[in-house]
Coordinates of C-alpha atoms in Angstrom, one line a residue:
A523 CA -0.2 -0.1 -0.1
L524 CA 3.0 2.2 0.8
T525 CA 4.3 2.0 -2.8
S526 CA 0.9 2.7 -4.2
Y527 CA 0.7 6.0 -2.2
N528 CA 4.3 6.7 -3.5
R529 CA 3.7 6.2 -7.0
A530 CA 0.4 8.3 -6.9
L531 CA 2.2 11.2 -5.2
A532 CA 5.1 11.1 -7.7
L533 CA 2.4 11.4 -10.4
D534 CA 0.8 14.2 -8.9
P535 CA 2.3 15.8 -5.5
S536 CA -0.7 18.0 -5.0
R537 CA -3.0 15.2 -4.0
S538 CA -3.7 15.9 -0.5
I539 CA -5.9 13.1 0.4
T540 CA -3.5 10.6 -0.9
A541 CA -0.6 12.4 1.2
K542 CA -2.8 12.2 4.2
D543 CA -3.7 8.6 3.7
K544 CA 0.0 7.8 3.5
G545 CA 0.7 9.7 6.7
D546 CA -2.2 7.5 8.3
L547 CA -0.3 4.2 7.2
L548 CA 3.1 5.3 8.3
R549 CA 1.4 6.6 11.7
A550 CA 0.0 2.8 12.1
L551 CA 3.4 1.4 11.4
G552 CA 5.0 3.6 14.1
R553 CA 7.1 5.6 11.5
Y554 CA 6.1 9.0 13.0
G555 CA 8.8 11.1 11.5
E556 CA 7.8 10.0 7.9
A557 CA 4.2 10.2 8.9
L558 CA 5.0 13.8 9.9
Q559 CA 6.5 14.5 6.5
A560 CA 3.5 13.0 4.6
Y561 CA 0.9 15.1 6.5
T562 CA 3.1 18.3 6.1
V563 CA 2.9 17.5 2.2
A564 CA -0.9 17.2 2.5
L565 CA -1.2 20.3 4.1
A566 CA 1.0 22.3 1.7
A567 CA -1.4 20.8 -1.1
D568 CA -4.6 21.6 0.8
P569 CA -4.3 23.9 3.9
S570 CA -8.0 23.2 4.6
N571 CA -7.5 19.4 5.1
R572 CA -8.4 19.2 8.7
E573 CA -7.7 15.5 9.0
A574 CA -4.1 16.3 7.8
A575 CA -3.9 19.2 10.1
Y576 CA -4.7 16.7 13.0
G577 CA -2.4 14.1 11.9
K578 CA 0.6 16.7 11.7
A579 CA -0.1 18.2 15.1
D580 CA -0.4 14.6 16.6
M581 CA 2.9 13.7 15.0
E582 CA 4.6 16.6 16.4
R583 CA 3.2 15.9 19.9
L584 CA 4.2 12.3 19.7
T585 CA 7.6 13.3 18.6
G586 CA 8.0 15.8 21.3
R587 CA 7.7 18.8 19.2
Y588 CA 5.3 20.4 21.7
S589 CA 5.4 24.0 20.5
D590 CA 4.6 23.1 17.0
A591 CA 2.0 20.9 18.0
I592 CA 0.4 23.3 20.2
A593 CA 0.7 25.9 17.3
G594 CA -1.0 23.1 15.1
Y595 CA -3.8 22.5 17.3
D596 CA -4.4 26.4 17.8
S597 CA -4.5 26.7 14.1
I598 CA -7.5 24.4 13.9
L599 CA -9.1 25.8 17.1
A600 CA -9.0 29.3 15.5
S601 CA -11.7 27.9 13.0
Y602 CA -13.3 25.4 15.2
P603 CA -13.1 26.7 18.8
D604 CA -15.1 23.6 20.2
D605 CA -13.0 21.0 18.4
T606 CA -12.6 18.5 21.1
R607 CA -9.9 16.5 19.2
S608 CA -7.6 19.5 19.0
L609 CA -8.4 20.5 22.5
A610 CA -7.5 17.0 24.0
G611 CA -4.4 17.1 21.9
K612 CA -3.3 20.6 22.8
A613 CA -4.0 19.6 26.5
E614 CA -1.5 16.4 26.3
A615 CA 1.1 18.6 24.3
L616 CA 0.8 21.3 27.1
S617 CA 1.4 18.5 29.7
G618 CA 4.3 17.2 27.7
S619 CA 5.8 20.6 27.6
G620 CA 5.6 20.9 31.3
N621 CA 2.9 23.8 31.2
F622 CA 0.6 22.1 33.5
S623 CA -1.5 24.9 34.5
A624 CA -2.3 25.7 30.9
A625 CA -3.2 21.9 30.2
V626 CA -5.7 22.0 33.4
A627 CA -7.2 25.0 31.6
A628 CA -7.5 23.1 28.3
Y629 CA -9.1 19.8 30.2
D630 CA -11.4 22.3 32.1
R631 CA -12.7 23.5 28.7
L632 CA -13.1 19.9 27.5
I633 CA -15.1 19.1 30.6
E634 CA -17.2 22.2 30.0
L635 CA -18.1 20.9 26.5
N636 CA -18.4 17.2 27.7
P637 CA -18.7 17.0 31.6
E638 CA -19.3 13.1 31.4
E639 CA -16.4 12.1 29.6
A640 CA -14.1 10.3 32.3
K641 CA -10.9 10.4 30.5
Y642 CA -10.9 14.3 30.5
W643 CA -11.3 14.2 34.3
A644 CA -8.5 11.4 34.6
Y645 CA -5.9 13.3 32.4
R646 CA -6.8 16.5 34.4
A647 CA -5.8 14.8 37.3
Y648 CA -2.5 13.9 35.8
A649 CA -1.8 17.7 35.2
L650 CA -3.0 18.8 38.5
N651 CA -0.7 16.2 40.2
A652 CA 2.3 17.4 38.0
R653 CA 1.9 20.8 39.0
G654 CA 1.6 19.8 42.7
S655 CA -2.2 20.3 43.3
F656 CA -2.5 16.8 44.8
K657 CA -5.8 17.2 46.5
E658 CA -7.4 18.6 43.4
G659 CA -5.7 15.9 41.5
L660 CA -7.3 13.5 43.7
A661 CA -10.7 15.0 43.3
S662 CA -10.5 15.0 39.5
A663 CA -9.4 11.2 39.6
E664 CA -12.3 10.3 41.8
M665 CA -14.8 12.3 39.6
A666 CA -13.4 10.1 36.6
I667 CA -13.9 7.1 38.6
Q668 CA -17.5 8.1 39.6
I669 CA -18.4 8.3 35.9
D670 CA -16.5 5.2 34.9
P671 CA -15.2 2.9 37.7
A672 CA -13.1 1.1 35.0
Q673 CA -11.1 4.1 34.0
E674 CA -7.6 2.8 34.7
V675 CA -5.8 6.1 34.1
A676 CA -7.9 7.7 36.8
W677 CA -7.1 4.9 39.4
N678 CA -3.4 5.3 38.4
N679 CA -3.6 9.2 38.8
K680 CA -5.6 8.7 42.0
G681 CA -2.6 6.5 43.2
S682 CA -0.2 9.1 42.3
A683 CA -2.1 12.0 44.3
L684 CA -2.5 9.6 47.4
T685 CA 1.3 8.9 47.1
S686 CA 2.3 12.6 47.3
L687 CA -0.4 13.2 50.1
G688 CA 1.4 10.5 52.1
R689 CA -1.5 8.0 52.2
T690 CA 0.5 5.0 50.9
D691 CA -2.0 2.3 51.9
E692 CA -4.6 3.9 49.9
A693 CA -2.2 4.6 46.9
L694 CA -1.4 0.8 46.8
E695 CA -5.0 0.2 46.7
A696 CA -5.5 2.5 43.7
Y697 CA -2.6 1.0 41.9
D698 CA -3.9 -2.5 42.5
E699 CA -7.3 -1.5 41.0
A700 CA -5.7 -0.1 38.0
I701 CA -3.9 -3.5 37.5
R702 CA -6.9 -5.5 38.1
I703 CA -8.7 -3.5 35.4
N704 CA -5.7 -4.0 32.9
P705 CA -2.8 -6.3 34.2
G706 CA -1.0 -5.1 31.3
N707 CA -0.6 -1.4 32.9
A708 CA 3.1 -0.9 33.1
I709 CA 2.9 2.4 34.4
A710 CA 0.5 1.3 37.3
W711 CA 3.1 -1.6 38.1
S712 CA 5.9 0.9 38.1
N713 CA 4.2 3.2 40.3
K714 CA 3.3 0.4 42.7
G715 CA 6.9 -0.4 43.0
Y716 CA 7.7 3.2 43.9
V717 CA 5.3 3.1 46.7
L718 CA 6.4 -0.3 48.1
A719 CA 9.9 1.1 48.0
S720 CA 8.9 4.4 49.8
T721 CA 7.7 2.2 52.7
G722 CA 10.7 0.1 52.8
K723 CA 9.3 -3.0 51.0
Y724 CA 12.2 -3.2 48.6
E725 CA 11.9 -6.9 47.4
E726 CA 8.3 -6.4 46.7
A727 CA 9.1 -3.1 44.9
V728 CA 11.7 -5.0 42.6
A729 CA 9.0 -7.6 41.7
A730 CA 6.7 -4.7 40.9
Y731 CA 9.1 -3.1 38.8
D732 CA 10.0 -6.4 37.0
Q733 CA 6.4 -6.8 36.1
A734 CA 6.4 -3.2 34.6
I735 CA 9.7 -3.9 32.7
A736 CA 8.3 -7.2 31.2
L737 CA 5.4 -5.2 29.9
S738 CA 7.5 -2.1 28.7
P739 CA 11.1 -2.6 28.7
K740 CA 11.9 0.9 27.8
L741 CA 9.4 2.4 30.6
S742 CA 11.3 5.8 31.4
G743 CA 12.8 5.8 35.0
T744 CA 11.7 2.2 36.0
W745 CA 15.2 0.8 35.5
A746 CA 16.4 3.6 37.7
Y747 CA 13.7 3.1 40.4
R748 CA 14.5 -0.7 40.3
A749 CA 18.3 0.2 40.6
A750 CA 17.4 2.4 43.8
A751 CA 15.4 -0.6 45.4
L752 CA 18.2 -3.2 44.8
Y753 CA 20.8 -0.5 46.3
E754 CA 18.7 -0.5 49.5
L755 CA 18.8 -4.3 49.6
G756 CA 22.7 -4.3 49.2
K757 CA 22.6 -5.9 45.9
Y758 CA 25.1 -3.3 44.5
E759 CA 26.2 -5.2 41.5
D760 CA 22.6 -5.7 40.3
A761 CA 21.8 -2.0 41.1
I762 CA 24.7 -1.0 38.7
S763 CA 23.4 -3.2 35.9
S764 CA 19.8 -2.0 36.5
A765 CA 21.1 1.7 36.3
D766 CA 22.9 0.9 33.1
R767 CA 19.9 -0.3 31.6
E768 CA 18.3 3.0 32.3
L769 CA 21.3 4.9 31.0
A770 CA 21.3 3.2 27.8
Q771 CA 17.9 4.6 27.2
N772 CA 18.5 7.9 29.0
P773 CA 22.2 8.8 29.2
D774 CA 21.5 11.9 31.2
E775 CA 19.2 10.3 33.8
V776 CA 20.6 11.8 37.0
Q777 CA 19.0 9.3 39.5
A778 CA 20.5 6.4 37.6
L779 CA 24.0 7.9 37.6
T780 CA 23.7 8.8 41.4
I781 CA 22.6 5.3 42.3
K782 CA 25.4 3.7 40.1
G783 CA 27.9 6.1 41.9
D784 CA 26.3 5.2 45.4
A785 CA 26.6 1.6 44.5
Y786 CA 30.5 1.9 43.5
I787 CA 31.1 3.7 46.7
A788 CA 29.5 0.7 48.7
L789 CA 31.8 -1.6 46.6
K790 CA 34.7 0.6 47.7
E791 CA 35.4 1.3 43.9
Y792 CA 36.0 4.9 44.4
G793 CA 37.6 5.6 41.0
K794 CA 34.8 4.3 39.2
A795 CA 32.4 6.2 41.6
A796 CA 34.1 9.5 40.9
S797 CA 34.0 9.0 37.1
V798 CA 30.2 8.4 37.5
Y799 CA 29.7 11.6 39.7
Q800 CA 31.8 13.8 37.4
T801 CA 29.2 13.0 34.8
V802 CA 26.3 14.2 37.2
T803 CA 28.2 17.3 37.9
E804 CA 28.5 18.0 34.2
I805 CA 24.6 17.4 33.8
S806 CA 23.7 19.2 37.0
P807 CA 26.5 21.7 37.7
G808 CA 24.1 23.7 39.9
S809 CA 23.7 20.8 42.5
S810 CA 25.6 21.0 45.7
T811 CA 24.9 17.3 46.3
A812 CA 26.5 16.2 43.2
W813 CA 29.7 18.1 44.0
F814 CA 29.7 16.8 47.4
N815 CA 29.3 13.3 46.1
L816 CA 32.3 13.8 43.6
G817 CA 34.5 15.1 46.5
Y818 CA 33.6 12.2 48.8
A819 CA 34.5 9.7 46.0
R820 CA 37.8 11.6 45.1
H821 CA 38.5 11.8 49.0
N822 CA 38.2 8.1 49.5
N823 CA 40.3 7.6 46.4
K824 CA 43.1 9.7 48.1
D825 CA 42.7 12.4 45.4
Y826 CA 42.6 15.0 48.2
E827 CA 43.2 18.1 46.0
G828 CA 40.5 17.0 43.6
A829 CA 38.3 16.2 46.5
I830 CA 38.8 19.8 48.0
A831 CA 38.0 21.3 44.7
A832 CA 34.7 19.4 44.5
Y833 CA 34.0 20.3 48.3
R834 CA 34.5 24.0 47.5
K835 CA 32.1 23.9 44.6
S836 CA 29.5 22.3 46.7
L837 CA 29.9 25.0 49.2
D838 CA 29.8 27.7 46.7
L839 CA 26.3 26.4 45.9
D840 CA 25.4 25.6 49.5
P841 CA 27.6 27.5 52.2
E842 CA 25.6 25.8 55.0
N843 CA 26.5 22.1 54.0
A844 CA 27.9 21.1 57.2
L845 CA 29.2 17.6 55.7
A846 CA 31.0 19.3 52.9
W847 CA 32.8 21.7 55.3
M848 CA 33.7 18.9 57.6
Y849 CA 35.0 16.5 54.9
Q850 CA 36.9 19.5 53.3
V851 CA 38.8 20.2 56.4
S852 CA 39.6 16.4 56.5
A853 CA 41.0 16.3 53.1
M854 CA 43.0 19.6 53.8
I855 CA 44.4 17.9 56.7
S856 CA 45.3 14.9 55.0
I857 CA 47.6 17.2 52.6
G858 CA 48.9 19.1 55.7
Q859 CA 46.7 22.0 55.1
G860 CA 44.9 21.8 58.6
G861 CA 46.1 25.2 59.9
E862 CA 45.1 26.8 56.5
A863 CA 41.6 25.5 57.0
V864 CA 41.5 27.1 60.6
H865 CA 43.0 30.3 59.1
T866 CA 40.2 30.3 56.4
Y867 CA 37.4 30.2 59.1
D868 CA 39.2 33.0 61.2
K869 CA 39.1 35.1 58.1
E870 CA 35.1 34.5 57.9
L871 CA 34.9 35.3 61.7
L872 CA 36.6 38.6 61.4
V873 CA 33.8 39.7 59.1
N874 CA 31.2 38.1 61.2
P875 CA 32.0 37.0 64.7
N876 CA 28.7 35.4 65.2
N877 CA 28.9 33.0 61.9
T878 CA 28.0 29.9 63.5
V879 CA 28.6 27.8 60.3
A880 CA 32.2 29.0 60.3
L881 CA 32.6 28.5 64.0
M882 CA 31.3 24.9 63.7
N883 CA 33.6 24.2 60.7
K884 CA 36.4 25.6 62.7
G885 CA 35.7 23.3 65.5
Y886 CA 35.6 20.2 63.1
A887 CA 39.0 21.5 61.7
L888 CA 40.5 21.6 65.4
H889 CA 39.2 18.3 66.2
Q890 CA 40.8 16.7 63.1
M891 CA 44.0 18.3 64.3
K892 CA 43.6 16.9 67.8
Q893 CA 43.3 20.3 69.3
Y894 CA 40.3 19.2 71.5
E895 CA 40.5 21.9 74.2
D896 CA 40.4 24.6 71.4
A897 CA 37.6 22.8 69.5
I898 CA 35.4 22.7 72.9
A899 CA 36.0 26.6 73.1
V900 CA 34.8 26.9 69.7
F901 CA 31.7 25.1 70.4
D902 CA 31.0 26.9 73.5
R903 CA 31.1 30.0 71.2
V904 CA 28.4 28.5 69.1
L905 CA 26.4 27.6 72.1
A906 CA 26.6 31.0 73.5
I907 CA 25.0 32.3 70.3
E908 CA 22.5 29.2 69.7
P909 CA 22.0 27.4 73.0
D910 CA 19.9 24.8 71.4
N911 CA 22.3 23.8 68.6
T912 CA 22.3 20.1 69.1
A913 CA 25.2 19.5 66.7
A914 CA 27.3 21.8 68.7
L915 CA 26.2 20.0 71.9
L916 CA 27.0 16.8 70.5
N917 CA 30.4 17.8 69.1
R918 CA 31.4 19.5 72.5
G919 CA 30.5 16.3 74.2
Y920 CA 32.9 14.3 71.8
E921 CA 35.8 16.7 72.5
Q922 CA 34.9 16.4 76.3
I923 CA 35.3 12.7 76.2
A924 CA 38.7 13.1 74.2
V925 CA 40.1 15.2 77.0
G926 CA 38.8 13.1 79.8
N927 CA 36.1 15.6 81.0
F928 CA 33.4 12.9 81.1
I929 CA 31.2 14.7 83.7
G930 CA 31.1 17.6 81.1
A931 CA 30.4 15.3 78.3
I932 CA 27.4 13.7 80.2
G933 CA 26.1 17.2 80.7
S934 CA 26.4 18.0 77.0
Y935 CA 24.4 14.9 76.1
D936 CA 21.8 15.5 78.8
Q937 CA 21.0 19.0 77.2
V938 CA 20.8 17.2 73.7
L939 CA 18.5 14.6 75.4
T940 CA 16.4 17.4 76.9
L941 CA 15.9 18.9 73.4
D942 CA 15.6 15.3 71.6
P943 CA 15.0 12.6 74.0
A944 CA 15.5 9.9 71.3
N945 CA 18.8 11.4 70.0
M946 CA 20.7 8.1 69.3
E947 CA 24.2 9.8 69.3
A948 CA 23.7 11.5 72.8
L949 CA 22.4 8.4 74.2
I950 CA 25.2 6.0 72.9
Y951 CA 28.1 8.6 73.8
K952 CA 26.6 9.4 77.1
G953 CA 26.8 5.6 77.6
V954 CA 30.4 5.7 76.6
A955 CA 31.2 8.6 79.0
L956 CA 29.5 6.7 81.9
Y957 CA 31.6 3.6 81.0
R958 CA 34.8 5.6 80.9
M959 CA 33.9 6.8 84.5
G960 CA 33.4 3.1 85.8
R961 CA 29.6 3.9 86.2
Y962 CA 28.8 0.4 84.4
Q963 CA 25.1 0.1 85.5
E964 CA 24.2 3.6 84.4
A965 CA 26.0 3.1 81.1
L966 CA 23.9 -0.1 80.7
V967 CA 20.7 1.4 81.2
V968 CA 21.4 4.4 79.0
T969 CA 22.8 1.8 76.2
E970 CA 19.5 -0.1 76.6
E971 CA 17.5 3.1 76.1
A972 CA 19.4 3.5 72.9
L973 CA 18.6 -0.1 71.7
A974 CA 15.1 0.4 72.6
I975 CA 14.7 3.2 69.9
S976 CA 17.1 1.5 67.4
P977 CA 17.6 -2.3 67.9
D978 CA 19.7 -2.6 65.0
N979 CA 22.4 -0.2 65.9
A980 CA 25.7 -2.1 65.6
L981 CA 27.8 0.4 67.7
A982 CA 25.1 0.3 70.6
W983 CA 25.2 -3.4 70.7
T984 CA 29.1 -3.3 70.8
N985 CA 29.1 -0.9 73.7
K986 CA 26.7 -3.1 75.4
G987 CA 29.2 -5.9 75.1
Y988 CA 31.9 -4.1 76.6
I989 CA 29.7 -3.0 79.5
L990 CA 28.5 -6.5 80.2
A991 CA 32.0 -7.8 80.1
K992 CA 33.1 -5.3 82.7
I993 CA 30.3 -6.2 85.1
G994 CA 31.2 -10.1 84.5
K995 CA 28.3 -11.3 82.6
I996 CA 30.8 -12.7 80.0
D997 CA 28.1 -14.9 78.2
D998 CA 25.9 -12.0 77.6
A999 CA 28.8 -9.9 76.5
V1000 CA 29.5 -12.5 73.7
K1001 CA 26.0 -12.7 72.6
A1002 CA 26.0 -8.7 72.4
F1003 CA 29.1 -8.9 70.3
D1004 CA 27.7 -11.4 68.2
K1005 CA 24.6 -9.2 67.5
A1006 CA 26.8 -6.3 66.6
L1007 CA 28.8 -8.4 64.1
D1008 CA 25.6 -9.8 62.6
L1009 CA 24.7 -6.1 62.0
D1010 CA 28.1 -5.1 60.9
P1011 CA 30.7 -7.8 60.2
S1012 CA 33.4 -5.5 59.7
S1013 CA 33.3 -4.1 63.0
R1014 CA 36.9 -4.2 64.5
E1015 CA 35.7 -2.9 67.8
A1016 CA 33.1 -5.8 68.3
Q1017 CA 35.6 -8.3 66.9
Q1018 CA 38.3 -7.1 69.6
G1019 CA 35.6 -7.0 72.3
R1020 CA 34.4 -10.4 71.6
T1021 CA 37.8 -11.9 71.6
E1022 CA 38.8 -10.1 74.8
A1023 CA 35.5 -11.4 76.6
I1024 CA 35.9 -14.9 75.5
R1025 CA 39.5 -14.8 77.0
V1026 CA 38.2 -14.0 80.3
K1027 CA 37.4 -17.7 80.5
W1028 CA 39.6 -19.3 78.1
P1029 CA 42.9 -17.1 78.2
N1030 CA 44.5 -19.0 75.3
Y1031 CA 41.6 -18.1 72.8
R1032 CA 43.1 -16.8 69.7
G1033 CA 39.9 -15.2 68.2
Y1034 CA 38.1 -16.1 64.7

């Protein structure tokens, strides 16, 4: 058939209907670029051919040429203001271009013309969700469902609205209903995976993503979301493979690149991680987090000067990024520039003596240089300005432990716990201070409080083991160390504590 159309047009290029029919055939074959050319020929031959105008605008929309598509639909609407096909196409093109408010207005007009058409309400819900109007999006989706309970797009968009509103159980029910109506709805499967992952159900999330991918292997974003879930499961190699599948389709997909970099960090392949994060900074040069990640990877790869440069870029974008300041100081100390770091903060403090960010970072620098008393004085200055600064209180406590001022450290941690009774760091290190003072029963009580809040905290279990060993409960101490090693097999403190505890009973025990 296509050959016949080509022959007819070769004989008479002005045959608009023939060119339009050729476009229809090419569209059905999925050859959108060629279809667009055919519709363009048809319109050139007969500008009044409305079917060709529809086809051309549709192909422009489907190939991502949203501005051209909108102009095409507007051209039709200039003559036929109530043309629902053009209004619907324009609404989709507006959504595709990111102009969601204009898309909502177009759907409002469609609903005004045909209020009982469920799909208009359903797609309006998508546009409302996309612009952040989740309650309105939910209401629009529910209106679509009221008109047509089998409207799968509406159920999917209802799920999206509920997810954003934090109503995850209801969101899952909505996605399940969309899937029940159409088990082949890949988007609903992918969205279900996203909700499952957001609630920590990573295995189930991966299974849902696998269903989505089986139905639509090129569904944008799904491989990246799957990579994130695999990362959370500790399956780092699989996460990298999944991220690579996303990147094969979307080379600039920042989430996939970031997860890939994070997985390399977890595998201690810091050079590869740095290469990936470098790509992220090229795509998103205005992201403080991207530059910090690059700095962290370089830092661990012992490229300290490269790390410092990346941390500085991160801090240019976000001067209050405490981690970037702290790691920059660490990198500077690694190349013998600790004094320069302190001098840098002193210059900032000459301009503004109450700059608590600069004071905190000066404190970090002094800590790294083992100048603990000076660090305490700096954190005291922060607390004189901001008495409830928990980071300053925690850091002052660490420094007080370092100089043997255990009573002072306990006071610092008690201040934190007054502000935040569930602060794990304060509970754990208060226990350390009590242990160092020989107040083992009190240390045990505080450590048990920490474990009641976070039962999977390996450091708290390690500390409990040391305390139990001191009060003679050797068997219980070994069990505590075993629990710590289950949670963190690489913990040298737990390994050493376990060995020392066993040697109390068996002095010749050599460890693992």
